[in-house]
CSV table of C-alpha atoms and ligand atoms in Angstrom, one decimal:
chain,number,residue,atom,x,y,z
A,22,MET,CA,89.3,36.9,-7.7
A,23,PRO,CA,88.0,39.9,-9.7
A,24,GLN,CA,85.1,38.2,-11.6
A,25,ASP,CA,83.3,34.9,-10.8
A,26,VAL,CA,85.5,31.9,-11.2
A,27,HIS,CA,84.0,30.7,-14.5
A,28,THR,CA,84.3,34.0,-16.3
A,29,TYR,CA,87.8,34.5,-14.9
A,30,PHE,CA,88.9,31.2,-16.5
A,31,GLN,CA,87.1,31.9,-19.7
A,32,ASN,CA,88.9,35.2,-20.0
A,33,LYS,CA,92.2,33.7,-19.0
A,34,ALA,CA,91.7,31.0,-21.7
A,35,ARG,CA,91.2,33.8,-24.3
A,36,GLU,CA,94.4,35.5,-23.2
A,37,ASN,CA,96.3,32.2,-23.4
A,38,ASP,CA,94.7,30.6,-26.5
A,39,ALA,CA,93.7,27.8,-24.3
A,40,LEU,CA,91.0,25.3,-25.3
A,41,PHE,CA,88.3,25.8,-22.7
A,42,GLN,CA,85.4,24.0,-24.4
A,43,VAL,CA,84.9,21.5,-27.3
A,44,GLU,CA,82.0,20.2,-29.2
A,45,ILE,CA,82.4,16.7,-30.5
A,46,ASP,CA,80.1,15.2,-33.1
A,47,VAL,CA,80.2,11.5,-32.5
A,48,THR,CA,78.4,10.6,-35.7
A,49,ASN,CA,76.8,12.0,-38.8
A,50,GLN,CA,74.1,9.4,-38.8
A,51,CYS,CA,70.6,10.7,-37.9
A,52,ASN,CA,67.1,9.3,-37.5
A,53,ALA,CA,65.6,12.7,-38.4
A,54,ASN,CA,65.8,14.9,-41.4
A,55,CYS,CA,65.4,18.5,-40.2
A,56,PRO,CA,64.9,20.8,-43.3
A,57,PHE,CA,67.2,23.5,-41.8
A,58,CYS,CA,70.0,21.2,-40.6
A,59,PHE,CA,73.4,22.9,-41.1
A,60,GLN,CA,75.0,19.5,-41.4
A,61,GLY,CA,73.4,19.1,-44.8
A,62,ASP,CA,71.8,15.8,-46.0
A,63,HIS,CA,72.1,13.3,-43.2
A,64,ARG,CA,74.3,10.3,-43.8
A,65,THR,CA,73.2,6.8,-42.8
A,66,CYS,CA,76.6,5.2,-42.9
A,67,ALA,CA,79.2,5.1,-40.1
A,68,ASP,CA,82.2,4.6,-42.4
A,69,GLY,CA,85.2,6.7,-41.5
A,70,GLU,CA,83.9,7.8,-38.2
A,71,LEU,CA,86.4,8.0,-35.3
A,72,SER,CA,86.4,4.6,-33.5
A,73,LEU,CA,85.8,4.4,-29.8
A,74,GLN,CA,89.6,3.9,-29.3
A,75,GLN,CA,90.3,7.1,-31.3
A,76,MET,CA,87.7,9.0,-29.3
A,77,ILE,CA,89.4,7.9,-26.1
A,78,GLN,CA,92.7,9.1,-27.4
A,79,LEU,CA,91.2,12.4,-28.2
A,80,LEU,CA,89.7,12.7,-24.7
A,81,ASP,CA,93.1,12.0,-23.2
A,82,GLU,CA,94.6,14.8,-25.3
A,83,LEU,CA,91.9,17.2,-24.3
A,84,ARG,CA,92.5,16.3,-20.6
A,85,GLU,CA,96.2,17.0,-21.2
A,86,MET,CA,95.3,20.4,-22.7
A,87,GLY,CA,93.2,21.4,-19.6
A,88,THR,CA,89.8,21.5,-21.4
A,89,PHE,CA,87.0,22.0,-18.9
A,90,TYR,CA,83.8,21.4,-20.9
A,91,ILE,CA,82.8,18.9,-23.7
A,92,GLY,CA,79.5,19.0,-25.5
A,93,PHE,CA,78.5,16.0,-27.5
A,94,SER,CA,76.4,16.3,-30.6
A,95,GLY,CA,75.9,14.8,-34.1
A,96,GLY,CA,74.0,13.8,-36.3
A,97,GLU,CA,72.0,12.1,-33.6
A,98,PRO,CA,74.5,11.0,-31.0
A,99,PHE,CA,72.3,8.1,-29.9
A,100,ALA,CA,72.4,6.7,-33.4
A,101,ARG,CA,75.9,5.7,-32.6
A,102,LYS,CA,75.8,2.4,-30.7
A,103,ASP,CA,78.7,3.0,-28.4
A,104,PHE,CA,77.8,6.6,-27.5
A,105,LEU,CA,77.2,5.7,-23.8
A,106,GLU,CA,80.7,4.2,-23.7
A,107,ILE,CA,82.1,7.5,-25.1
A,108,LEU,CA,80.2,9.5,-22.4
A,109,ARG,CA,81.4,7.2,-19.7
A,110,GLU,CA,85.1,7.7,-20.8
A,111,ALA,CA,84.6,11.5,-20.8
A,112,LYS,CA,83.1,11.4,-17.3
A,113,LYS,CA,85.9,9.2,-16.1
A,114,ARG,CA,88.3,12.0,-17.1
A,115,HIS,CA,86.2,14.5,-15.1
A,116,PHE,CA,85.1,16.8,-17.9
A,117,ARG,CA,81.9,18.8,-17.6
A,118,VAL,CA,79.8,16.8,-20.1
A,119,SER,CA,76.7,17.8,-21.8
A,120,LEU,CA,74.9,16.5,-24.9
A,121,ILE,CA,72.3,17.5,-27.4
A,122,THR,CA,69.8,14.9,-28.7
A,123,ASN,CA,66.4,14.6,-30.2
A,124,ALA,CA,65.7,12.0,-27.5
A,125,MET,CA,63.7,9.8,-29.8
A,126,LEU,CA,66.1,6.9,-29.7
A,127,LEU,CA,66.5,6.9,-25.9
A,128,THR,CA,65.2,4.2,-23.6
A,129,LYS,CA,64.7,4.1,-19.8
A,130,GLU,CA,67.8,1.9,-19.5
A,131,LYS,CA,69.9,4.5,-21.4
A,132,ILE,CA,68.5,7.3,-19.3
A,133,ASP,CA,69.3,5.3,-16.1
A,134,ALA,CA,72.9,5.0,-17.4
A,135,LEU,CA,73.1,8.7,-18.0
A,136,ALA,CA,72.0,9.4,-14.5
A,137,ASP,CA,74.4,6.8,-13.1
A,138,MET,CA,77.4,8.4,-14.8
A,139,ASN,CA,76.4,11.9,-13.7
A,140,ILE,CA,76.0,13.5,-17.1
A,141,ASP,CA,76.0,17.2,-16.3
A,142,HIS,CA,73.4,18.5,-18.8
A,143,ILE,CA,71.1,17.1,-21.5
A,144,ASN,CA,69.7,19.4,-24.1
A,145,VAL,CA,66.7,18.0,-25.9
A,146,SER,CA,65.8,19.5,-29.3
A,147,PHE,CA,62.0,19.8,-29.1
A,148,HIS,CA,61.0,22.4,-31.6
A,149,SER,CA,57.2,22.5,-30.9
A,150,VAL,CA,54.7,21.0,-28.6
A,151,VAL,CA,52.2,21.0,-31.6
A,152,LEU,CA,52.6,17.5,-33.1
A,153,GLU,CA,52.3,18.6,-36.8
A,154,THR,CA,54.8,21.3,-36.4
A,155,TYR,CA,57.2,19.0,-34.5
A,156,LEU,CA,57.1,16.5,-37.3
A,157,LYS,CA,57.6,19.2,-39.9
A,158,CYS,CA,60.7,20.6,-38.0
A,159,PHE,CA,62.3,17.2,-37.8
A,160,GLY,CA,61.3,16.2,-41.3
A,161,ILE,CA,59.7,13.0,-40.2
A,162,GLN,CA,56.3,11.4,-40.2
A,163,GLU,CA,56.2,8.9,-37.3
A,164,LYS,CA,54.0,10.4,-34.6
A,165,ASN,CA,55.4,7.9,-32.2
A,166,CYS,CA,58.7,9.7,-32.2
A,167,TYR,CA,57.0,12.8,-30.7
A,168,TYR,CA,55.5,10.7,-27.9
A,169,LYS,CA,58.7,8.7,-27.3
A,170,ALA,CA,60.8,11.9,-27.0
A,171,LEU,CA,58.2,13.4,-24.5
A,172,GLU,CA,58.2,10.2,-22.4
A,173,ASN,CA,62.0,10.3,-22.3
A,174,ILE,CA,62.1,13.9,-21.2
A,175,GLN,CA,59.6,13.1,-18.4
A,176,TYR,CA,61.7,10.2,-17.3
A,177,MET,CA,64.9,12.3,-17.4
A,178,LEU,CA,63.3,14.9,-15.1
A,179,GLN,CA,62.1,12.2,-12.8
A,180,LYS,CA,65.7,10.9,-12.6
A,181,ASN,CA,66.7,14.5,-11.6
A,182,LEU,CA,68.9,14.9,-14.6
A,183,SER,CA,69.5,18.5,-15.7
A,184,VAL,CA,67.4,18.9,-18.8
A,185,GLY,CA,67.3,21.8,-21.2
A,186,ILE,CA,64.9,22.3,-24.2
A,187,ALA,CA,66.5,23.5,-27.4
A,188,ILE,CA,64.1,25.2,-29.8
A,189,THR,CA,65.5,26.1,-33.2
A,190,VAL,CA,63.4,29.0,-34.3
A,191,THR,CA,62.0,28.8,-37.8
A,192,LYS,CA,58.9,30.3,-39.4
A,193,TYR,CA,57.1,27.0,-38.8
A,194,ASN,CA,57.5,26.9,-35.0
A,195,VAL,CA,57.9,30.5,-33.9
A,196,GLU,CA,54.2,31.0,-33.2
A,197,ASP,CA,54.2,27.9,-30.9
A,198,ILE,CA,57.1,29.1,-28.7
A,199,PRO,CA,55.0,30.4,-25.9
A,200,ALA,CA,52.9,27.2,-25.7
A,201,THR,CA,56.0,25.0,-26.0
A,202,THR,CA,57.8,26.9,-23.3
A,203,LYS,CA,54.8,26.8,-21.0
A,204,PHE,CA,54.4,23.1,-21.5
A,205,PHE,CA,57.9,22.2,-20.5
A,206,THR,CA,58.0,24.7,-17.7
A,207,ASP,CA,55.0,22.9,-16.3
A,208,LEU,CA,56.8,19.6,-16.6
A,209,GLY,CA,59.7,21.0,-14.5
A,210,VAL,CA,62.2,22.4,-17.0
A,211,LYS,CA,63.8,25.5,-15.5
A,212,GLU,CA,63.4,28.8,-17.2
A,213,ARG,CA,67.2,29.2,-17.6
A,214,ASP,CA,67.4,25.9,-19.4
A,215,PHE,CA,65.5,26.9,-22.5
A,216,GLY,CA,67.6,27.8,-25.5
A,217,TYR,CA,66.0,29.6,-28.5
A,218,ASN,CA,68.4,29.1,-31.3
A,219,LEU,CA,68.1,31.4,-34.3
A,220,LEU,CA,68.9,29.8,-37.6
A,221,ALA,CA,72.4,30.0,-39.0
A,222,LYS,CA,73.5,28.9,-42.4
A,223,GLY,CA,75.7,25.9,-42.7
A,224,ARG,CA,75.6,23.5,-45.6
A,225,ARG,CA,71.9,24.3,-46.3
A,226,GLU,CA,70.0,27.4,-47.5
A,227,ILE,CA,67.9,28.7,-44.7
A,228,ASN,CA,66.5,31.9,-46.1
A,229,ASP,CA,63.0,30.5,-46.7
A,230,LEU,CA,62.8,29.1,-43.2
A,231,VAL,CA,63.8,32.2,-41.2
A,232,PRO,CA,60.8,33.7,-39.3
A,233,SER,CA,59.7,37.2,-40.3
A,234,LYS,CA,60.6,40.2,-38.3
A,235,GLU,CA,56.9,40.5,-37.3
A,236,GLN,CA,56.9,36.9,-36.1
A,237,ILE,CA,60.0,37.4,-34.0
A,238,ALA,CA,58.7,40.7,-32.6
A,239,LYS,CA,55.4,38.9,-31.5
A,240,ASN,CA,57.4,36.4,-29.5
A,241,ASN,CA,60.1,38.8,-28.3
A,242,ALA,CA,59.2,38.6,-24.6
A,243,ILE,CA,59.9,34.8,-24.6
A,244,LEU,CA,63.0,35.0,-26.8
A,245,THR,CA,64.6,37.7,-24.8
A,246,LYS,CA,64.2,35.7,-21.6
A,247,SER,CA,67.1,33.6,-22.6
A,248,VAL,CA,69.4,36.6,-23.0
A,249,ASP,CA,72.1,36.5,-20.5
A,250,PRO,CA,73.3,40.0,-19.6
A,251,GLN,CA,76.5,38.6,-18.2
A,252,ARG,CA,79.0,38.2,-21.0
A,253,GLU,CA,82.7,37.9,-21.6
A,254,GLU,CA,84.6,41.0,-22.5
A,255,SER,CA,85.0,40.2,-26.3
A,256,LEU,CA,82.3,41.0,-28.8
A,257,ILE,CA,83.6,38.2,-31.0
A,258,CYS,CA,82.2,34.7,-30.4
A,259,THR,CA,84.5,32.0,-28.8
A,260,ALA,CA,85.0,29.9,-31.9
A,261,GLY,CA,88.7,29.3,-32.5
A,262,THR,CA,89.8,31.3,-29.5
A,263,ILE,CA,88.7,29.2,-26.6
A,264,SER,CA,86.4,26.7,-28.3
A,265,CYS,CA,86.3,24.4,-31.3
A,266,SER,CA,84.3,21.6,-32.8
A,267,ILE,CA,85.5,18.2,-34.0
A,268,ASP,CA,83.3,16.2,-36.4
A,269,ALA,CA,82.9,12.5,-36.5
A,270,TYR,CA,85.6,12.1,-39.1
A,271,GLY,CA,88.2,14.0,-37.1
A,272,ASN,CA,87.9,17.3,-38.9
A,273,VAL,CA,88.6,20.2,-36.6
A,274,TYR,CA,86.6,23.5,-37.1
A,275,PRO,CA,86.4,26.8,-35.2
A,276,CYS,CA,82.7,25.9,-34.6
A,277,THR,CA,80.3,23.4,-35.9
A,278,PHE,CA,78.8,25.7,-38.5
A,279,PHE,CA,82.1,26.2,-40.4
A,280,ASN,CA,82.4,24.4,-43.7
A,281,THR,CA,86.2,24.5,-44.0
A,282,PRO,CA,88.3,22.6,-41.4
A,283,ALA,CA,91.5,23.9,-39.8
A,284,GLY,CA,92.9,20.3,-40.0
A,285,ASN,CA,92.2,16.7,-39.4
A,286,ILE,CA,93.4,14.7,-36.4
A,287,HIS,CA,94.3,11.7,-38.6
A,288,GLU,CA,96.9,13.9,-40.3
A,289,THR,CA,98.0,16.3,-37.6
A,290,PRO,CA,98.1,15.9,-33.9
A,291,PHE,CA,95.1,17.8,-32.4
A,292,GLN,CA,97.2,20.0,-30.2
A,293,ASN,CA,99.2,21.2,-33.3
A,294,ILE,CA,96.0,22.0,-35.1
A,295,TRP,CA,94.7,24.0,-32.2
A,296,LYS,CA,98.0,25.9,-31.7
A,297,GLN,CA,99.3,26.3,-35.2
A,298,SER,CA,96.7,26.1,-37.9
A,299,HIS,CA,96.4,29.1,-40.1
A,300,LEU,CA,92.7,29.3,-39.6
A,301,PHE,CA,92.8,29.5,-35.8
A,302,LYS,CA,95.8,31.9,-35.9
A,303,LEU,CA,93.8,34.2,-38.3
A,304,ILE,CA,90.7,34.1,-36.1
A,305,ARG,CA,92.8,34.9,-33.0
A,306,SER,CA,94.2,38.0,-34.7
A,307,PHE,CA,90.7,39.6,-35.0
A,308,GLN,CA,89.9,42.6,-32.9
A,309,ASP,CA,86.4,44.0,-32.1
A,310,SER,CA,87.3,47.2,-33.9
A,311,MET,CA,87.7,45.4,-37.2
A,312,PHE,CA,84.0,44.8,-37.3
A,313,GLU,CA,82.9,48.3,-38.2
A,314,LYS,CA,79.1,47.7,-38.3
A,315,CYS,CA,79.1,45.7,-35.0
A,316,SER,CA,81.4,47.7,-32.9
A,317,SER,CA,79.0,50.7,-33.1
A,318,CYS,CA,75.8,48.8,-32.9
A,319,GLU,CA,73.3,49.6,-30.1
A,320,ILE,CA,72.9,45.9,-29.1
A,321,LYS,CA,76.6,45.0,-29.1
A,322,LYS,CA,76.4,44.3,-25.4
A,323,TYR,CA,74.0,41.4,-26.0
A,324,CYS,CA,74.8,40.2,-29.5
A,325,HIS,CA,77.8,38.2,-30.5
A,326,ILE,CA,79.7,38.6,-33.7
A,327,CYS,CA,79.2,35.2,-35.3
A,328,LEU,CA,82.2,34.8,-37.7
A,329,VAL,CA,80.7,31.8,-39.5
A,330,SER,CA,77.3,33.6,-40.1
A,331,ASN,CA,79.2,36.5,-41.6
A,332,MET,CA,81.3,34.2,-43.8
A,333,ASN,CA,78.4,32.0,-44.9
A,334,GLU,CA,75.9,34.7,-45.4
A,335,THR,CA,77.8,37.7,-46.8
A,336,GLY,CA,81.1,36.1,-47.8
A,337,ASN,CA,82.9,38.7,-45.7
A,338,VAL,CA,84.0,37.7,-42.2
A,339,PHE,CA,83.8,41.3,-41.0
A,340,LYS,CA,80.2,41.9,-42.2
A,341,PRO,CA,77.0,40.5,-40.8
A,342,SER,CA,74.1,39.8,-43.1
A,343,ASP,CA,70.9,41.9,-43.0
A,344,ILE,CA,69.0,38.8,-41.9
A,345,TYR,CA,71.4,38.2,-39.1
A,346,CYS,CA,71.1,41.8,-37.9
A,347,ILE,CA,67.3,41.9,-38.3
A,348,SER,CA,66.7,38.8,-36.2
A,349,ARG,CA,69.2,39.8,-33.5
A,350,LYS,CA,67.8,43.2,-33.2
A,351,ALA,CA,64.3,41.8,-33.0
A,352,ARG,CA,65.5,39.6,-30.2
A,353,TYR,CA,67.8,41.8,-28.3
A,354,GLY,CA,66.6,45.3,-29.2
A,355,SER,CA,64.4,45.7,-26.1
A,356,CYS,CA,67.4,44.9,-23.8
A,357,ALA,CA,69.2,47.8,-25.2
A,358,GLN,CA,66.5,50.3,-24.5
B,8,MET,CA,90.4,9.2,-5.4
B,9,LEU,CA,88.6,12.1,-7.1
B,10,ASN,CA,85.0,12.5,-6.1
B,11,LYS,CA,82.8,11.3,-9.0
B,12,GLU,CA,80.9,14.6,-8.9
B,13,ILE,CA,84.0,16.8,-9.6
B,14,VAL,CA,84.8,18.3,-13.0
B,15,PHE,CA,87.9,20.4,-13.7
B,16,GLY,CA,89.9,22.3,-16.2
B,17,SER,CA,93.2,24.1,-16.2
B,18,VAL,CA,94.4,27.2,-18.0
B,19,ALA,CA,98.0,28.5,-17.9
B,20,GLY,CA,98.9,26.6,-14.7
B,21,GLU,CA,95.8,27.5,-12.7
B,22,THR,CA,93.0,24.9,-12.2
B,23,MET,CA,89.2,25.4,-11.8
B,24,ILE,CA,87.4,22.6,-10.0
B,25,LEU,CA,83.6,22.5,-9.8
B,26,ASN,CA,81.6,20.3,-7.6
B,27,THR,CA,78.6,19.6,-9.9
B,28,LYS,CA,76.3,18.6,-7.0
B,29,THR,CA,76.8,21.7,-4.9
B,30,GLY,CA,77.7,24.1,-7.7
B,31,THR,CA,80.7,25.2,-5.7
B,32,TYR,CA,83.9,26.3,-7.5
B,33,TYR,CA,87.4,25.9,-6.2
B,34,THR,CA,90.7,27.2,-7.7
B,35,LEU,CA,94.2,26.0,-7.5
B,36,ASN,CA,97.2,28.2,-8.1
B,37,GLN,CA,100.3,27.0,-10.0
B,38,GLN,CA,101.7,25.0,-7.1
B,39,GLY,CA,98.4,23.4,-6.3
B,40,THR,CA,97.9,22.6,-10.0
B,41,GLY,CA,101.3,20.8,-10.1
B,42,ILE,CA,100.3,18.6,-7.2
B,43,TRP,CA,96.9,18.0,-8.6
B,44,ASN,CA,98.3,16.9,-12.0
B,45,LEU,CA,100.5,14.3,-10.4
B,46,TYR,CA,97.6,13.0,-8.2
B,47,TYR,CA,95.3,12.9,-11.3
B,48,LYS,CA,97.9,10.8,-13.1
B,49,GLY,CA,97.8,8.3,-10.3
B,50,LYS,CA,100.7,9.2,-8.1
B,51,THR,CA,100.1,8.5,-4.4
B,52,ILE,CA,100.5,11.2,-1.8
B,53,ARG,CA,103.7,9.6,-0.7
B,54,GLU,CA,105.1,9.6,-4.2
B,55,ILE,CA,104.1,13.2,-4.7
B,56,LYS,CA,106.0,14.2,-1.5
B,57,GLN,CA,109.0,12.2,-2.7
B,58,TYR,CA,108.9,13.9,-6.1
B,59,TYR,CA,109.0,17.4,-4.6
B,60,ALA,CA,111.6,16.3,-1.9
B,61,ASP,CA,113.9,15.1,-4.7
B,62,LEU,CA,113.5,18.5,-6.4
B,63,TYR,CA,114.0,20.5,-3.2
B,64,PRO,CA,115.9,18.3,-0.8
B,65,GLU,CA,116.5,21.2,1.6
B,66,SER,CA,112.8,21.8,2.1
B,67,ALA,CA,111.6,18.2,2.6
B,68,GLU,CA,109.9,18.8,5.9
B,69,ALA,CA,108.0,21.9,4.7
B,70,ILE,CA,107.0,20.0,1.6
B,71,ASP,CA,105.6,17.1,3.7
B,72,GLN,CA,103.4,19.6,5.7
B,73,ASP,CA,102.3,21.5,2.6
B,74,VAL,CA,101.3,18.4,0.7
B,75,ASP,CA,99.4,17.1,3.7
B,76,SER,CA,97.5,20.3,4.2
B,77,PHE,CA,96.7,20.5,0.5
B,78,PHE,CA,95.1,17.1,0.6
B,79,ALA,CA,93.4,17.7,3.9
B,80,GLU,CA,91.7,20.7,2.3
B,81,LEU,CA,90.7,18.7,-0.8
B,82,LYS,CA,89.1,16.1,1.5
B,83,GLU,CA,87.4,18.7,3.6
B,84,ASN,CA,85.8,20.2,0.5
B,85,HIS,CA,84.8,16.7,-0.8
B,86,ILE,CA,87.0,17.0,-3.9
B,87,ILE,CA,88.7,13.7,-3.1
B,88,THR,CA,87.2,10.8,-1.2
B,89,GLU,CA,90.0,9.3,0.7
C,16,SAM,C1,72.6,19.3,-35.4
C,16,SAM,S1,71.6,18.9,-34.0
C,16,SAM,C2,72.4,17.4,-33.5
C,16,SAM,C3,71.8,16.8,-32.2
C,16,SAM,C4,70.4,16.1,-32.4
C,16,SAM,N1,70.3,15.4,-33.5
C,16,SAM,C5,69.3,17.2,-32.2
C,16,SAM,O1,68.4,17.2,-33.0
C,16,SAM,O2,69.4,17.9,-31.2
C,16,SAM,C6,72.0,20.1,-32.8
C,16,SAM,C7,71.1,21.3,-32.7
C,16,SAM,O3,71.4,22.1,-33.9
C,16,SAM,C8,70.2,22.7,-34.3
C,16,SAM,N2,70.3,23.1,-35.7
C,16,SAM,C9,70.4,22.4,-36.8
C,16,SAM,N3,70.5,23.2,-37.9
C,16,SAM,C10,70.6,24.4,-37.5
C,16,SAM,C11,70.7,25.7,-38.1
C,16,SAM,N4,70.8,25.8,-39.5
C,16,SAM,N5,70.7,26.8,-37.4
C,16,SAM,C12,70.6,26.8,-36.0
C,16,SAM,N6,70.5,25.6,-35.3
C,16,SAM,C13,70.4,24.4,-36.1
C,16,SAM,C14,69.2,21.5,-34.2
C,16,SAM,O4,67.9,21.9,-34.2
C,16,SAM,C15,69.6,21.0,-32.8
C,16,SAM,O5,68.9,21.8,-31.8
């Protein structure tokens, strides 16, 4: 096999319009209120969410389609009472399963259940080790949530679960990144399992929260650590070509940041949406060379063209925003030198 | 039965299997994927052999051997447990 197996299959999926990975939001309910959340204002009601039975049907369809990887998210996935049941059904079908959570609603019993069912990876959003910053990032006041999340991360590590720390980088927490990274590294989180996510616009304005160029430059050494020099051949992100996102109401998007769905599984069978929707077909027709600014950029080997950031920030799918380019260059610029 | 630690996905008739405990990847070609899909859907080894023997009656003996060695390899690599 010419490349490593995983890359070979990813590339093969791109050539065949095959759905390699899916994100499923199991609920829109959330116990936090992050000021930057791309989901917009959090909802507290479960009305209209896919039932457990509908989730199981979707998992069966994904298995039929050959999907390898499912990432569960929300809202806060553990705000949904039957989330463990959904995970169990996904593992029963032998998907690679990961989830992202704020870990505040977890208990020892739930973590034991995650370990028993062999969940492959758990990402915990923990935006700062500094208590005040943490609360500000999550838009909450209860200090107890911070301690609860920490206790749960420690217990997950003790249970030998694969734990990642997701830090969404804003002007509030960017200065704390070295301390937060050191704290969790000392607890046993592996270097490769830190994710520093730069802000993207969804249903919320984020301009006021984006860190300054100077702030990012100061923390460049840490941020670039998460840069993976191995990449697929295409410069364009995977959204709509080998991956998609399904929200709690059955809307199907190229990725979770998109505001307009390609279809809804209550109205159209999922496989038809994936294969035939105009939005997905349109995305699959894009070539790297159509993105004039990106195809000649010095960091193109490290950066991805993020279709949704282009759409949401400039209104032109082929044009990245200045904020996008500045923050990516601050982050990846040193790799290109 | 599939080992609990196995995850898999298929693209255009080829299958990628990962043992999540050891981090080892295995791949199945189109033929292997055909057998794998039947097994995943609950067919027994005997039923799988019969299925292919019905399709290719002239090669029943070779099919028998091929299917046996396919499953022996899966067992050896801890992809299935029995
Ligand atoms: C939407 S949350 C859902 C899961 C869970 N409630 C959590 O906090 O991890 C998933 C991840 O998206 C991140 N996120 C939210 N809004 C974002 C934005 N505008 N740009 C980048 N990441 C964002 C969150 O910080 C979190 O790490």
